[in-house]
Coordinates of C-alpha atoms in Angstrom, one line a residue:
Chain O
X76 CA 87.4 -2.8 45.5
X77 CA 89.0 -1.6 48.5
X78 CA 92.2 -4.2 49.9
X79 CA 92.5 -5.7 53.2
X80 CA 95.1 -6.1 55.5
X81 CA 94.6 -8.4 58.0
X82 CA 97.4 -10.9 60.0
X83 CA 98.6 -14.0 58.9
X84 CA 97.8 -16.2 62.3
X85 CA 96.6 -15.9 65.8
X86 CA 96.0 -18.2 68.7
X87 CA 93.1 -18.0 70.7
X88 CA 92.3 -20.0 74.0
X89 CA 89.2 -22.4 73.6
X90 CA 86.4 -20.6 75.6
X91 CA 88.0 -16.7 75.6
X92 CA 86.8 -14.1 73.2
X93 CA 88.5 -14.1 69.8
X94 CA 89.3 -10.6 68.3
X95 CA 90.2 -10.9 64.7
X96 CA 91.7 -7.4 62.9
X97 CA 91.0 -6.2 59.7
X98 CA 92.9 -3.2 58.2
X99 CA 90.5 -1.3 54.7
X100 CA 92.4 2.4 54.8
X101 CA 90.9 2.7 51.6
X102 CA 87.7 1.6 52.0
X103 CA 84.9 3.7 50.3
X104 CA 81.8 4.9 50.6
X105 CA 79.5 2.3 49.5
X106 CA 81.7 -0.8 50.0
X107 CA 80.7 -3.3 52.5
X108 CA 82.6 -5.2 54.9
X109 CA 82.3 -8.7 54.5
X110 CA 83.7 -11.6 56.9
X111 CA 84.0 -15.6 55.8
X112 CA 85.8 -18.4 57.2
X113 CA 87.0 -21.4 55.8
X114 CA 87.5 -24.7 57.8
X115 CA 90.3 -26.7 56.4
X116 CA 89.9 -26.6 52.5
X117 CA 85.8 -26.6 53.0
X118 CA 83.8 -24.5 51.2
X119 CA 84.1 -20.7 52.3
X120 CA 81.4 -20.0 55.1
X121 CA 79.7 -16.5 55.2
X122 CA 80.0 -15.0 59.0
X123 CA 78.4 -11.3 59.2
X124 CA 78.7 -7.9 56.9
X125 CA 78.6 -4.7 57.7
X126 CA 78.4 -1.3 56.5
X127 CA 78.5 1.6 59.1
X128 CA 77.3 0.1 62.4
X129 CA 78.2 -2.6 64.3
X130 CA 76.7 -5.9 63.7
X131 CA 75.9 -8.7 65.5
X132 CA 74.6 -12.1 65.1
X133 CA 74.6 -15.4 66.3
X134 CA 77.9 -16.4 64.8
X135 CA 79.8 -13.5 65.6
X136 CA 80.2 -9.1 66.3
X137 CA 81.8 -7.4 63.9
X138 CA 82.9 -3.8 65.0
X139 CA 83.9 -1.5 62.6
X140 CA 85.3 2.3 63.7
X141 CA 83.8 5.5 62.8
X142 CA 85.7 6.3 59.8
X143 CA 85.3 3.1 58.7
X144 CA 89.1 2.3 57.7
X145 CA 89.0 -0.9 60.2
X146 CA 87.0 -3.8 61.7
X147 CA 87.2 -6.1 64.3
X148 CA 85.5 -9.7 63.9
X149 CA 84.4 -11.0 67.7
X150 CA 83.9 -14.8 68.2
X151 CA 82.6 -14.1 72.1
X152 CA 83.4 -17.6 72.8
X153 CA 86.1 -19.6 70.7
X154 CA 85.6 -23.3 69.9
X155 CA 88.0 -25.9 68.7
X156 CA 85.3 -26.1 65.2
X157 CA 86.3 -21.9 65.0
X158 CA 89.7 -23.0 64.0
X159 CA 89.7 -21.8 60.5
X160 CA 91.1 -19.4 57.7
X161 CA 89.1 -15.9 58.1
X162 CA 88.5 -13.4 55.3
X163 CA 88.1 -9.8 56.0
X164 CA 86.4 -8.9 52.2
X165 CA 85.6 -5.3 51.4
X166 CA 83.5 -4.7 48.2
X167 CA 80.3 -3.4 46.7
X168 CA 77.2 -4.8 46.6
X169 CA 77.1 -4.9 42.6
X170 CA 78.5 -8.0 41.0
X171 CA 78.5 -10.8 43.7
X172 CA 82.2 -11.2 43.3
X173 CA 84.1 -12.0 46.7
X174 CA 87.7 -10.9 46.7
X175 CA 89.5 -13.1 48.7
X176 CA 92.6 -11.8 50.1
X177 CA 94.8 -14.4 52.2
X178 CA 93.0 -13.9 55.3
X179 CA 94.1 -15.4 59.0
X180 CA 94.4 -18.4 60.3
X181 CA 92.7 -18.7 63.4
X182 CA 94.1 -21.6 66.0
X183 CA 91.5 -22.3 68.8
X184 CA 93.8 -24.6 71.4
X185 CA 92.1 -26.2 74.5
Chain C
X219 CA 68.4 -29.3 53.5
X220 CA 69.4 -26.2 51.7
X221 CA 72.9 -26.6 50.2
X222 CA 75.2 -26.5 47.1
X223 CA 76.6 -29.8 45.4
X224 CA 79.2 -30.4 43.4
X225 CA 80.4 -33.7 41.6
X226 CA 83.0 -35.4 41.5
X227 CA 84.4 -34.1 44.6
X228 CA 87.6 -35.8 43.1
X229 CA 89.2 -36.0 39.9
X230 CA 92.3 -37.2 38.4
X231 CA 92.5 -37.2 34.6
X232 CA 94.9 -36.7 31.9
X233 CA 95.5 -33.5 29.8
X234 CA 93.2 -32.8 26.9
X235 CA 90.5 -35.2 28.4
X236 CA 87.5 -33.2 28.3
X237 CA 85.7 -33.0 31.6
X238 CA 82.9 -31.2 33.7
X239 CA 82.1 -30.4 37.2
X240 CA 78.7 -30.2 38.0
X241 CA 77.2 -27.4 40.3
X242 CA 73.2 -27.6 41.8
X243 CA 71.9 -25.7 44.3
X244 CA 68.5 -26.4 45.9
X245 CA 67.3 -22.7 46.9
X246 CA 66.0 -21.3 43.6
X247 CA 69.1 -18.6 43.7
X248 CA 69.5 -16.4 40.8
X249 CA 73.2 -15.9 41.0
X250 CA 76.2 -18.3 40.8
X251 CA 79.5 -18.4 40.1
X252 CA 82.9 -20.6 40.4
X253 CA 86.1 -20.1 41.9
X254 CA 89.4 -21.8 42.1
X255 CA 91.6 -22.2 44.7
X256 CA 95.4 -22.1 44.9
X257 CA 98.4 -21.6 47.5
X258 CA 99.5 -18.7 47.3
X259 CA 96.7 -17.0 45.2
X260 CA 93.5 -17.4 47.0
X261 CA 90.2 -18.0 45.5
X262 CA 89.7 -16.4 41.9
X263 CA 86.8 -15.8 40.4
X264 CA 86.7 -18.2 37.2
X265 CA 83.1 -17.5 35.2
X266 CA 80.1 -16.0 37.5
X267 CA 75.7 -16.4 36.3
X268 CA 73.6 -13.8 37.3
X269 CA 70.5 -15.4 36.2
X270 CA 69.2 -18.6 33.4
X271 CA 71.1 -17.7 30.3
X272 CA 73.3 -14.9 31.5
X273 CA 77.0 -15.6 32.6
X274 CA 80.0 -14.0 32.3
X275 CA 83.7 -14.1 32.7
X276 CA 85.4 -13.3 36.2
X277 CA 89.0 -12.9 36.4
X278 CA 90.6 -16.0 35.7
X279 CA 88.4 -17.5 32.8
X280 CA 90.9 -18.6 30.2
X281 CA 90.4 -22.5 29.5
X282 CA 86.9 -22.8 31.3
X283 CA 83.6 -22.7 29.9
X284 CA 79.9 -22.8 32.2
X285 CA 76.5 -22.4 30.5
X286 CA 73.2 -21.7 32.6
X287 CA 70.1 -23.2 30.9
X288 CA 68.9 -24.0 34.4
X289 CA 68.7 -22.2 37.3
X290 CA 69.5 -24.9 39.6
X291 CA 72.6 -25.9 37.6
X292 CA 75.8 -24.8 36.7
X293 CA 78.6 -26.9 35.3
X294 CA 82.2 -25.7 34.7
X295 CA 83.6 -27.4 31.4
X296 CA 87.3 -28.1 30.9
X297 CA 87.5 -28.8 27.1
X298 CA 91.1 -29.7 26.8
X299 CA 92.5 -29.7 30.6
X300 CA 96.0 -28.8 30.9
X301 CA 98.0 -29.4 34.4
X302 CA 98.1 -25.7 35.3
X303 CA 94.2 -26.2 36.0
X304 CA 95.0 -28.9 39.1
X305 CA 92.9 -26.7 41.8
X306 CA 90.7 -26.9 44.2
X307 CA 87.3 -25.3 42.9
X308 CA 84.5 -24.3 44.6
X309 CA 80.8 -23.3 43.0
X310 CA 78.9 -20.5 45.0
X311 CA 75.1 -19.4 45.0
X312 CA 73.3 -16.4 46.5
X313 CA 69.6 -15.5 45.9
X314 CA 70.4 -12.8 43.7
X315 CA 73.6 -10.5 42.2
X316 CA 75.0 -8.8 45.2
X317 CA 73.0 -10.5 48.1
X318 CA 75.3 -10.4 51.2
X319 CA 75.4 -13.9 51.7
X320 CA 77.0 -16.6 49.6
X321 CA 76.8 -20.3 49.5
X322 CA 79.3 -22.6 48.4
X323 CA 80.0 -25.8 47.8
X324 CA 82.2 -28.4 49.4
X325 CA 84.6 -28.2 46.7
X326 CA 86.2 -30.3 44.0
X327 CA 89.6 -31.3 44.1
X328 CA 91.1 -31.5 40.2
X329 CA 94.2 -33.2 39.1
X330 CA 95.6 -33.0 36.0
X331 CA 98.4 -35.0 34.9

């Protein structure tokens, strides 16, 4: 499975849009873009997945480019509960097996 | 409510103390699978089920053991716990092998001394 590269930590203002990066140069053809958070040592929480087009749901956006080497997670509206580790997860569909990289720790402040 | 439990949420014990976690999920989901949690390292993949009877190793299996003979249940089994198994682990269920969405537990918290 492809790697990500995503950054350690970002702030984000309670209320304003939180863009979160996600770097998968190596990404193939058939590999999915996955995004879960994880609030303080809970259990992981599944966000949105993607393929080739841009996703939306009531969680969150996910844009990914045309060539498919990056993605951008969109909280449209940050909360003090979106303060959280996020996973950017690239991998097939095939076994079920989530590669968790060491994702980035999102700090909604009031 | 659909969700994943996993008991003790807790647990401090000695080495070579034989122990298990149990794992149930209320959604009548095919697959399942554990993971641990450490600094540094992330969650691994420990053992993973892909349906009653079928399991298989994921990439950190060495010193676990899980058996399926339900398909709402699947326990993680420490025969002879040593302390480099103090983790945090976490059980997972999706409705089948591959389906986008996982589910996971609230986690157990293991200590071994």
């Amino acid at each position: 499975d492809a790697k990500t590269t995503q950054p350690p930590s970002m702030d984000c203002a309670e209320g304003r849009a939180a863009n979160l990066p996600c770097n998968h140069s190596t990404i193939s053809g058939n590999e999915y873009v996955y995004w879960y958070r994880q609030i303080h040592s809970q259990g992981p929480q599944y966000i949105i997945h993607g393929l080739k087009n841009n996703e939306t749901n009531e969680m969150a956006s996910l844009i990914i480019t045309e060539d498919r080497k990056s993605s951008t997670l969109i909280l449209p509206h940050a909360t003090l509960r979106d303060t959280a580790v996020y996973y950017c997860i690239v991998s097939t569909d095939s076994w079920g097996k989530l590669q968790f990289g060491a994702g980035t720790q999102v700090v909604v402040t009031p | 409510e659909a969700q994943v439990t996993q008991n003790p949420r807790y647990l401090i014990t000695v080495t070579g103390k034989k122990l298990t976690v149990t794992c149930s999920q209320n959604m009548n989901h095919e697959y399942m699978s554990w993971y641990r949690q450490d600094p540094g390292l992330g969650l691994r993949q420990i053992y993973y089920s892909m349906n009653v009877e079928a399991t298989d190793k994921g990439d950190v299996p060495e010193g676990y053991k899980v058996s399926r003979k339900e398909k709402r249940n699947f326990p993680l089994i420490l025969e002879s716990p040593s302390p480099n198994q103090t983790s945090l682990y976490f059980c997972a269920s999706s409705p089948w092998t591959g389906a986008y969405e996982q589910y996971f537990g609230p986690g157990t918290r293991l200590t071994v001394t």
